[in-house]
Amino acid sequence: MESKLQLHGFNNLTKSLSFNIYDICYAQTEEQREAYIDYIDEMYNAERLTQILTDVVKIIGANILNIARQDYEPHGASVTMLIAEHELTGGEPDNEESPGPLPDTIVAHLDKSHVTVHTYPESHPHEGISTFRADIDVSTCGLISPLKVLNYLIHSFDSDVVTVDYRVRGFTRDVDGTKHYIDHDINSIQNYLTEDTQNAYQMIDVNVYQENLFHTKMMLKNFDLDNYVFGVNARDLGAEEAASIEERLKREMLEIFYSRNVQ
């Protein structure tokens, strides 16, 4: 059995998880675009985001100290939470390379750490594409691992494209004074995702192991046009129109996934 790392004092490593979640939609008319943005604004308002982040804090095993939240005009929301670390039973870190729980703009603070979410709804009148983005950061110190919240957050939003970055920063010392720049094994963020999530998404890793920096991009594999048109049914569209809309939506997803425009 692997021996435990005996530390001298507090674990000073900072573990930061940052990711962007994108929901893509086609809304043809100005009224449909406004209705979609209003729907997103209501669906992910500050109150709902506060509940999502409250669940995140529970998953990573922390205490909420204070909450600040704000809805914006015309659209978007943010929430800030100050939080403090629980004492884990026996001082055991939960850094095992395995998925966290699933669910049935926010900032949280863990002594020297934080959790944040900000939302960005937007649309373009010419192509009819509307895109909702949520930026989420979970940064923790000590025994708490932010990786356990991945599955919950991906399933809490309509996630068509997801980009995830995880980095361990700083160092901590063991009882002999030796510096340690990471305190757990990891070779891919994908190992923290459930099997059904891995099967649902096309994924690419770009990892810099010597820098303790891990990056994963995810794009939903299955495409059902009915899930992407807002205010109409896909079956009511003509074949040529449906094919054109599908091409535009898939191009939008590819451009976000590869972070470059597709000609």
Coordinates of C-alpha atoms in Angstrom, one line a residue:
M1 CA 0.0 0.0 0.0
E2 CA 1.3 3.4 -0.9
S3 CA 2.8 5.3 2.1
K4 CA 1.2 8.7 3.0
L5 CA 3.1 11.9 2.5
Q6 CA 3.9 13.3 6.0
L7 CA 3.9 17.1 5.7
H8 CA 5.5 19.8 7.8
G9 CA 2.6 22.0 8.8
F10 CA -0.1 23.1 6.3
N11 CA -0.3 21.8 2.7
N12 CA 0.6 24.9 0.7
L13 CA -0.2 23.5 -2.7
T14 CA -2.9 25.3 -4.6
K15 CA -5.0 23.2 -6.9
S16 CA -6.9 25.2 -9.5
L17 CA -9.6 23.9 -11.8
S18 CA -10.9 26.2 -14.5
F19 CA -13.3 25.5 -17.2
N20 CA -15.7 27.0 -19.8
I21 CA -19.1 25.4 -20.6
Y22 CA -20.8 26.3 -23.8
D23 CA -24.5 25.8 -24.7
I24 CA -25.2 26.4 -28.4
C25 CA -28.7 27.2 -29.9
Y26 CA -30.3 28.3 -33.2
A27 CA -32.8 31.1 -32.9
Q28 CA -34.0 32.4 -36.2
T29 CA -36.0 35.5 -35.5
E30 CA -35.2 38.5 -33.2
E31 CA -38.1 37.4 -31.0
Q32 CA -36.8 33.9 -30.7
R33 CA -33.3 35.2 -29.9
E34 CA -34.6 37.4 -27.2
A35 CA -36.7 34.6 -25.8
Y36 CA -33.7 32.3 -25.7
I37 CA -31.5 34.8 -23.9
D38 CA -34.4 35.5 -21.4
Y39 CA -34.7 31.7 -20.9
I40 CA -31.0 31.3 -20.2
D41 CA -31.0 34.4 -18.0
E42 CA -33.8 32.9 -15.9
M43 CA -32.5 29.3 -15.9
Y44 CA -29.0 30.4 -14.7
N45 CA -29.8 33.4 -12.6
A46 CA -27.8 34.3 -9.5
E47 CA -30.2 32.2 -7.2
R48 CA -29.7 29.1 -9.3
L49 CA -26.0 29.6 -9.6
T50 CA -25.8 30.0 -5.8
Q51 CA -27.5 26.6 -5.4
I52 CA -25.1 25.0 -7.8
L53 CA -22.0 26.4 -6.0
T54 CA -23.5 25.5 -2.7
D55 CA -23.6 21.9 -3.9
V56 CA -20.0 22.3 -5.2
V57 CA -18.8 23.4 -1.8
K58 CA -20.5 20.3 -0.2
I59 CA -18.8 18.0 -2.7
I60 CA -15.3 19.3 -2.0
G61 CA -16.0 19.2 1.8
A62 CA -15.9 22.9 2.7
N63 CA -18.0 25.4 4.8
I64 CA -19.7 28.5 3.4
L65 CA -18.8 31.6 5.3
N66 CA -20.4 34.3 3.2
I67 CA -22.3 34.7 -0.1
A68 CA -22.4 37.7 -2.5
R69 CA -24.4 37.4 -5.7
Q70 CA -25.5 39.7 -8.5
D71 CA -27.8 39.6 -11.6
Y72 CA -26.8 42.0 -14.4
E73 CA -28.7 44.1 -16.9
P74 CA -29.4 43.2 -19.6
H75 CA -28.0 39.7 -19.0
G76 CA -25.6 37.5 -17.0
A77 CA -25.0 36.8 -13.3
S78 CA -22.2 36.3 -10.8
V79 CA -22.0 34.9 -7.3
T80 CA -19.2 35.0 -4.7
M81 CA -18.9 32.7 -1.7
L82 CA -16.4 32.8 1.1
I83 CA -15.7 29.3 2.4
A84 CA -13.5 27.5 4.8
E85 CA -12.1 24.0 4.8
H86 CA -13.6 21.2 6.8
E87 CA -11.3 18.9 8.7
L88 CA -11.4 15.7 6.8
T89 CA -11.6 12.5 9.0
G90 CA -8.1 11.3 9.7
G91 CA -6.6 14.1 7.6
E92 CA -7.0 12.0 4.5
P93 CA -6.8 13.9 1.2
D94 CA -9.5 12.9 -1.4
N95 CA -7.1 13.1 -4.4
E96 CA -7.8 9.6 -5.8
E97 CA -7.9 9.7 -9.6
S98 CA -11.6 8.7 -10.0
P99 CA -14.9 10.5 -10.9
G100 CA -16.7 12.6 -8.4
P101 CA -20.5 12.5 -7.8
L102 CA -23.2 13.4 -10.3
P103 CA -26.1 15.8 -9.5
D104 CA -29.8 14.4 -8.8
T105 CA -21.2 33.7 -11.8
I106 CA -20.0 32.4 -8.5
V107 CA -16.9 32.8 -6.3
A108 CA -16.2 30.7 -3.3
H109 CA -13.2 31.3 -0.9
L110 CA -11.4 28.5 1.0
D111 CA -9.0 30.3 3.5
K112 CA -6.6 31.2 0.6
S113 CA -8.8 29.7 -2.1
H114 CA -11.9 30.5 -4.2
V115 CA -14.7 29.1 -6.4
T116 CA -16.2 31.4 -9.1
V117 CA -18.8 31.3 -11.8
H118 CA -19.8 34.0 -14.3
T119 CA -22.3 33.7 -17.2
Y120 CA -22.2 35.2 -20.7
P121 CA -25.3 34.8 -22.9
E122 CA -24.9 36.2 -26.5
S123 CA -26.4 35.9 -30.0
H124 CA -25.7 37.0 -33.5
P125 CA -28.5 38.2 -35.8
H126 CA -27.1 37.1 -39.2
E127 CA -26.4 33.4 -38.6
G128 CA -29.1 32.9 -36.0
I129 CA -26.6 31.3 -33.6
S130 CA -26.9 32.0 -29.9
T131 CA -24.2 30.9 -27.4
F132 CA -24.4 30.7 -23.6
R133 CA -21.0 30.5 -21.8
A134 CA -20.4 29.8 -18.1
D135 CA -16.9 30.4 -16.8
I136 CA -16.2 28.4 -13.6
D137 CA -13.1 28.4 -11.4
V138 CA -12.5 26.2 -8.3
S139 CA -9.2 26.9 -6.5
T140 CA -8.4 25.0 -3.3
C141 CA -5.6 24.7 -0.8
G142 CA -4.8 21.9 1.6
L143 CA -6.5 18.5 1.5
I144 CA -9.5 19.5 -0.7
S145 CA -9.4 18.5 -4.3
P146 CA -11.5 20.5 -6.9
L147 CA -11.5 17.6 -9.4
K148 CA -14.4 15.9 -7.7
V149 CA -16.9 18.5 -8.9
L150 CA -16.3 18.0 -12.6
N151 CA -19.2 15.6 -13.2
Y152 CA -21.6 17.6 -11.2
L153 CA -20.9 20.8 -13.0
I154 CA -20.9 19.3 -16.5
H155 CA -24.3 17.8 -15.7
S156 CA -25.6 21.0 -14.1
F157 CA -25.5 22.9 -17.4
D158 CA -26.5 22.0 -21.0
S159 CA -22.8 21.3 -22.0
D160 CA -22.2 21.1 -25.7
V161 CA -18.5 22.1 -25.6
V162 CA -16.4 22.1 -22.4
T163 CA -12.8 23.2 -22.0
V164 CA -11.1 22.2 -18.7
D165 CA -7.7 23.3 -17.2
Y166 CA -6.2 21.9 -14.0
R167 CA -3.0 23.1 -12.4
V168 CA -1.2 22.4 -9.2
R169 CA 0.8 25.5 -8.1
G170 CA 3.4 26.2 -5.5
F171 CA 5.0 23.7 -3.2
T172 CA 4.7 22.1 0.2
R173 CA 7.3 20.5 2.4
D174 CA 7.5 17.1 4.1
V175 CA 8.8 16.6 7.6
D176 CA 12.4 16.3 6.3
G177 CA 12.1 19.7 4.5
T178 CA 11.9 18.2 1.0
K179 CA 9.7 20.3 -1.3
H180 CA 6.8 18.6 -3.2
Y181 CA 5.2 20.3 -6.2
I182 CA 2.2 17.9 -6.4
D183 CA 0.8 15.6 -3.8
H184 CA -1.2 13.1 -5.9
D185 CA -1.0 11.1 -9.1
I186 CA -2.7 12.4 -12.2
N187 CA -2.2 11.7 -15.9
S188 CA -5.5 13.0 -17.4
I189 CA -8.5 15.0 -16.3
Q190 CA -10.5 12.4 -18.2
N191 CA -9.9 9.9 -15.4
Y192 CA -12.1 12.1 -13.1
L193 CA -15.1 11.8 -15.5
T194 CA -17.7 9.0 -15.3
E195 CA -17.9 6.4 -18.1
D196 CA -21.1 7.8 -19.5
T197 CA -19.6 11.3 -19.7
Q198 CA -16.5 10.0 -21.4
N199 CA -18.7 8.1 -23.9
A200 CA -20.8 11.1 -24.6
Y201 CA -18.0 13.5 -25.6
Q202 CA -15.2 13.6 -28.1
M203 CA -12.1 14.6 -26.0
I204 CA -8.6 15.8 -26.6
D205 CA -5.8 16.2 -23.9
V206 CA -3.0 18.7 -24.0
N207 CA -0.9 18.1 -20.9
V208 CA 2.4 19.6 -19.7
Y209 CA 3.4 17.1 -17.0
Q210 CA 6.6 18.8 -16.0
E211 CA 4.5 21.9 -15.2
N212 CA 1.7 20.0 -13.5
L213 CA -0.6 21.5 -16.1
F214 CA -3.5 19.5 -17.5
H215 CA -5.9 20.5 -20.3
T216 CA -8.9 18.6 -21.7
K217 CA -11.3 19.7 -24.5
M218 CA -14.7 18.1 -24.8
M219 CA -17.4 18.2 -27.6
L220 CA -20.7 16.4 -27.5
K221 CA -20.8 13.5 -30.0
N222 CA -24.5 13.0 -30.7
F223 CA -26.3 15.7 -32.6
D224 CA -30.1 16.0 -32.5
L225 CA -31.3 19.1 -34.3
D226 CA -34.4 19.2 -32.1
N227 CA -32.1 19.9 -29.1
Y228 CA -30.6 23.0 -30.8
V229 CA -33.5 24.9 -32.5
F230 CA -35.4 27.3 -30.2
G231 CA -39.0 28.2 -30.7
V232 CA -39.7 25.7 -33.5
N233 CA -39.7 22.0 -34.1
A234 CA -37.0 20.5 -36.3
R235 CA -39.6 18.4 -38.1
D236 CA -41.4 21.5 -39.3
L237 CA -38.3 22.7 -41.1
G238 CA -37.7 22.0 -44.8
A239 CA -34.9 19.5 -45.6
E240 CA -32.7 22.2 -47.1
E241 CA -33.2 24.7 -44.3
A242 CA -32.6 22.0 -41.6
A243 CA -29.4 21.0 -43.3
S244 CA -28.2 24.6 -43.4
I245 CA -29.0 25.2 -39.8
E246 CA -27.3 21.9 -38.7
E247 CA -24.2 22.9 -40.7
R248 CA -24.0 26.3 -39.0
L249 CA -24.5 24.8 -35.5
K250 CA -21.8 22.1 -36.0
R251 CA -19.4 24.7 -37.4
E252 CA -20.0 26.9 -34.3
M253 CA -19.2 23.9 -32.0
L254 CA -16.1 23.0 -34.0
E255 CA -14.8 26.6 -33.9
I256 CA -15.2 26.7 -30.1
F257 CA -13.7 23.3 -29.6
Y258 CA -10.6 24.1 -31.7
S259 CA -10.5 27.8 -30.7
R260 CA -10.2 28.9 -34.3
N261 CA -12.6 30.0 -37.1
V262 CA -13.5 27.4 -39.7
Q263 CA -13.7 28.6 -43.3

